[in-house]
mmCIF file of C-alpha atoms in Angstrom:
data_model
loop_
_atom_site.group_PDB
_atom_site.id
_atom_site.type_symbol
_atom_site.label_atom_id
_atom_site.label_comp_id
_atom_site.label_asym_id
_atom_site.label_seq_id
_atom_site.Cartn_x
_atom_site.Cartn_y
_atom_site.Cartn_z
ATOM 1 C CA MET O 1 96.809 117.586 92.751
ATOM 2 C CA ILE O 2 93.933 115.733 91.085
ATOM 3 C CA SER O 3 96.231 114.407 88.354
ATOM 4 C CA LEU O 4 98.704 113.188 90.974
ATOM 5 C CA LEU O 5 95.992 111.377 92.940
ATOM 6 C CA GLY O 6 94.448 110.062 89.716
ATOM 7 C CA SER O 7 97.649 108.484 88.451
ATOM 8 C CA PHE O 8 97.802 105.905 91.260
ATOM 9 C CA PRO O 9 94.446 104.264 90.442
ATOM 10 C CA ILE O 10 95.394 104.121 86.767
ATOM 11 C CA ALA O 11 98.591 102.249 87.591
ATOM 12 C CA CYS O 12 97.014 100.023 90.235
ATOM 13 C CA PHE O 13 93.942 99.022 88.231
ATOM 14 C CA SER O 14 96.006 98.359 85.102
ATOM 15 C CA LEU O 15 98.456 96.232 87.069
ATOM 16 C CA THR O 16 95.518 94.393 88.632
ATOM 17 C CA LEU O 17 94.483 93.256 85.157
ATOM 18 C CA ALA O 18 98.054 92.120 84.470
ATOM 19 C CA ALA O 19 98.213 90.243 87.796
ATOM 20 C CA ASP O 20 94.851 88.592 87.090
ATOM 21 C CA ILE O 21 96.102 87.386 83.721
ATOM 22 C CA ALA O 22 99.299 86.124 85.349
ATOM 23 C CA TYR O 23 97.247 84.229 87.935
ATOM 24 C CA TRP O 24 95.023 82.771 85.225
ATOM 25 C CA GLN O 25 98.102 81.489 83.387
ATOM 26 C CA THR O 26 100.159 80.244 86.362
ATOM 27 C CA GLU O 27 97.656 79.550 89.184
ATOM 28 C CA ASN O 28 100.245 80.947 91.605
ATOM 29 C CA LEU O 29 98.423 82.493 94.595
ATOM 30 C CA MET O 30 101.014 85.267 94.788
ATOM 31 C CA TRP O 31 99.315 86.939 91.796
ATOM 32 C CA LEU O 32 95.931 86.757 93.517
ATOM 33 C CA ASN O 33 97.401 88.523 96.545
ATOM 34 C CA PHE O 34 98.995 91.160 94.302
ATOM 35 C CA SER O 35 95.621 91.765 92.660
ATOM 36 C CA ALA O 36 93.879 92.196 95.996
ATOM 37 C CA TRP O 37 96.480 94.687 97.268
ATOM 38 C CA LEU O 38 96.566 96.622 94.002
ATOM 39 C CA LEU O 39 92.784 96.926 94.054
ATOM 40 C CA ALA O 40 92.810 98.147 97.658
ATOM 41 C CA VAL O 41 95.466 100.796 97.000
ATOM 42 C CA GLY O 42 93.798 101.829 93.742
ATOM 43 C CA LEU O 43 90.455 102.253 95.491
ATOM 44 C CA LEU O 44 92.054 104.249 98.293
ATOM 45 C CA PHE O 45 93.640 106.738 95.900
ATOM 46 C CA ALA O 46 90.576 106.829 93.627
ATOM 47 C CA SER O 47 88.457 107.703 96.656
ATOM 48 C CA LEU O 48 90.912 110.427 97.693
ATOM 49 C CA ALA O 49 90.848 111.832 94.153
ATOM 50 C CA ALA O 50 87.033 111.784 94.163
ATOM 51 C CA ILE O 51 86.922 113.594 97.504
ATOM 52 C CA TRP O 52 89.421 116.192 96.251
ATOM 53 C CA TRP O 53 87.401 116.627 93.055
ATOM 54 C CA LEU O 54 84.143 117.067 95.015
ATOM 55 C CA LEU O 55 85.827 119.605 97.286
ATOM 56 C CA GLY O 56 87.044 121.544 94.246
ATOM 57 C CA LEU O 57 83.583 121.357 92.730
ATOM 58 C CA LEU O 58 82.009 122.762 95.899
ATOM 59 C CA LEU O 59 84.617 125.537 96.136
ATOM 60 C CA GLY O 60 84.201 126.451 92.473
ATOM 61 C CA TRP O 61 87.691 125.483 91.317
ATOM 62 C CA TRP O 62 86.208 123.651 88.318
ATOM 63 C CA ARG O 63 82.908 122.625 86.783
ATOM 64 C CA ALA O 64 81.496 119.149 86.288
ATOM 65 C CA ARG O 65 81.042 117.722 82.791
ATOM 66 C CA GLY O 66 78.394 115.030 82.352
ATOM 67 C CA TRP O 67 80.221 112.022 80.928
ATOM 68 C CA THR O 68 83.334 112.639 82.964
ATOM 69 C CA VAL O 69 81.350 112.478 86.197
ATOM 70 C CA VAL O 70 79.407 109.387 85.113
ATOM 71 C CA LEU O 71 82.540 107.537 83.963
ATOM 72 C CA GLY O 72 84.414 108.426 87.142
ATOM 73 C CA ALA O 73 81.578 107.077 89.273
ATOM 74 C CA LEU O 74 81.404 103.915 87.156
ATOM 75 C CA VAL O 75 85.138 103.312 87.582
ATOM 76 C CA LEU O 76 84.765 103.532 91.367
ATOM 77 C CA ILE O 77 81.720 101.250 91.416
ATOM 78 C CA VAL O 78 83.206 98.587 89.142
ATOM 79 C CA ALA O 79 86.543 98.658 90.991
ATOM 80 C CA PHE O 80 84.720 98.258 94.314
ATOM 81 C CA LEU O 81 82.740 95.297 92.962
ATOM 82 C CA ASN O 82 85.984 93.857 91.628
ATOM 83 C CA ASN O 83 87.505 94.177 95.088
ATOM 84 C CA LEU O 84 84.573 92.235 96.552
ATOM 85 C CA VAL O 85 85.017 89.494 93.953
ATOM 86 C CA HIS O 86 88.764 89.306 94.617
ATOM 87 C CA ALA O 87 88.063 88.842 98.334
ATOM 88 C CA GLY O 88 87.059 85.258 97.554
ATOM 89 C CA ASP O 89 89.423 82.322 97.664
ATOM 90 C CA GLY O 90 91.549 81.029 94.831
ATOM 91 C CA TRP O 91 90.495 80.387 91.288
ATOM 92 C CA THR O 92 86.886 81.581 91.598
ATOM 93 C CA ALA O 93 88.067 84.989 92.833
ATOM 94 C CA VAL O 94 89.745 85.708 89.517
ATOM 95 C CA VAL O 95 88.428 83.475 86.748
ATOM 96 C CA PRO O 96 86.247 84.522 84.946
ATOM 97 C CA LEU O 97 84.483 87.341 86.822
ATOM 98 C CA GLY O 98 87.576 88.954 88.368
ATOM 99 C CA ILE O 99 89.398 89.257 85.050
ATOM 100 C CA SER O 100 86.234 90.559 83.383
ATOM 101 C CA LEU O 101 85.756 93.249 86.023
ATOM 102 C CA SER O 102 89.441 94.188 85.855
ATOM 103 C CA LEU O 103 89.193 94.562 82.077
ATOM 104 C CA LEU O 104 85.989 96.588 82.394
ATOM 105 C CA THR O 105 87.673 98.872 84.942
ATOM 106 C CA VAL O 106 90.617 99.491 82.606
ATOM 107 C CA LEU O 107 88.290 100.172 79.665
ATOM 108 C CA LEU O 108 86.208 102.597 81.732
ATOM 109 C CA MET O 109 89.384 104.359 82.886
ATOM 110 C CA SER O 110 90.461 104.720 79.258
ATOM 111 C CA ALA O 111 87.090 106.197 78.347
ATOM 112 C CA LEU O 112 87.352 108.528 81.352
ATOM 113 C CA GLY O 113 90.792 109.657 80.218
ATOM 114 C CA PHE O 114 89.564 110.410 76.718
ATOM 115 C CA SER O 115 86.522 112.229 78.090
ATOM 116 C CA ALA O 116 88.647 114.325 80.442
ATOM 117 C CA ALA O 117 91.173 115.094 77.712
ATOM 118 C CA SER O 118 88.442 116.262 75.341
ATOM 119 C CA ASN O 119 87.126 118.583 78.080
ATOM 120 C CA ARG O 120 90.594 119.856 79.079
ATOM 121 C CA GLY O 121 90.225 123.219 80.704
ATOM 122 C CA GLN O 122 86.497 122.659 81.259
ATOM 123 C CA ILE O 123 86.714 120.155 84.102
#
């Protein structure tokens, strides 16, 4: 279940970076709207995955591993900040801070994936 819930934020946050780059190149507001919606859906599913993970932690289904927990929290925090930045209007909502936060979110997700994979069976 956690891998199913976790796959949506990976897709949404990665596509947010792609939409931000498309907006930067074309200045078409459609890409800004795509970014905002992708961030909202990604945050929704990331929050559901975090709640499911915390429930499993409390019920003893798995144990927490240090860097995995820290990276997961950082992904949620940076994605939330990115959503606040994208709530602005037009160019300043994406360039340069929005793209930077989108890239940071994708990099943190990659680090989280590698951390979780190295702890497979221990999470």
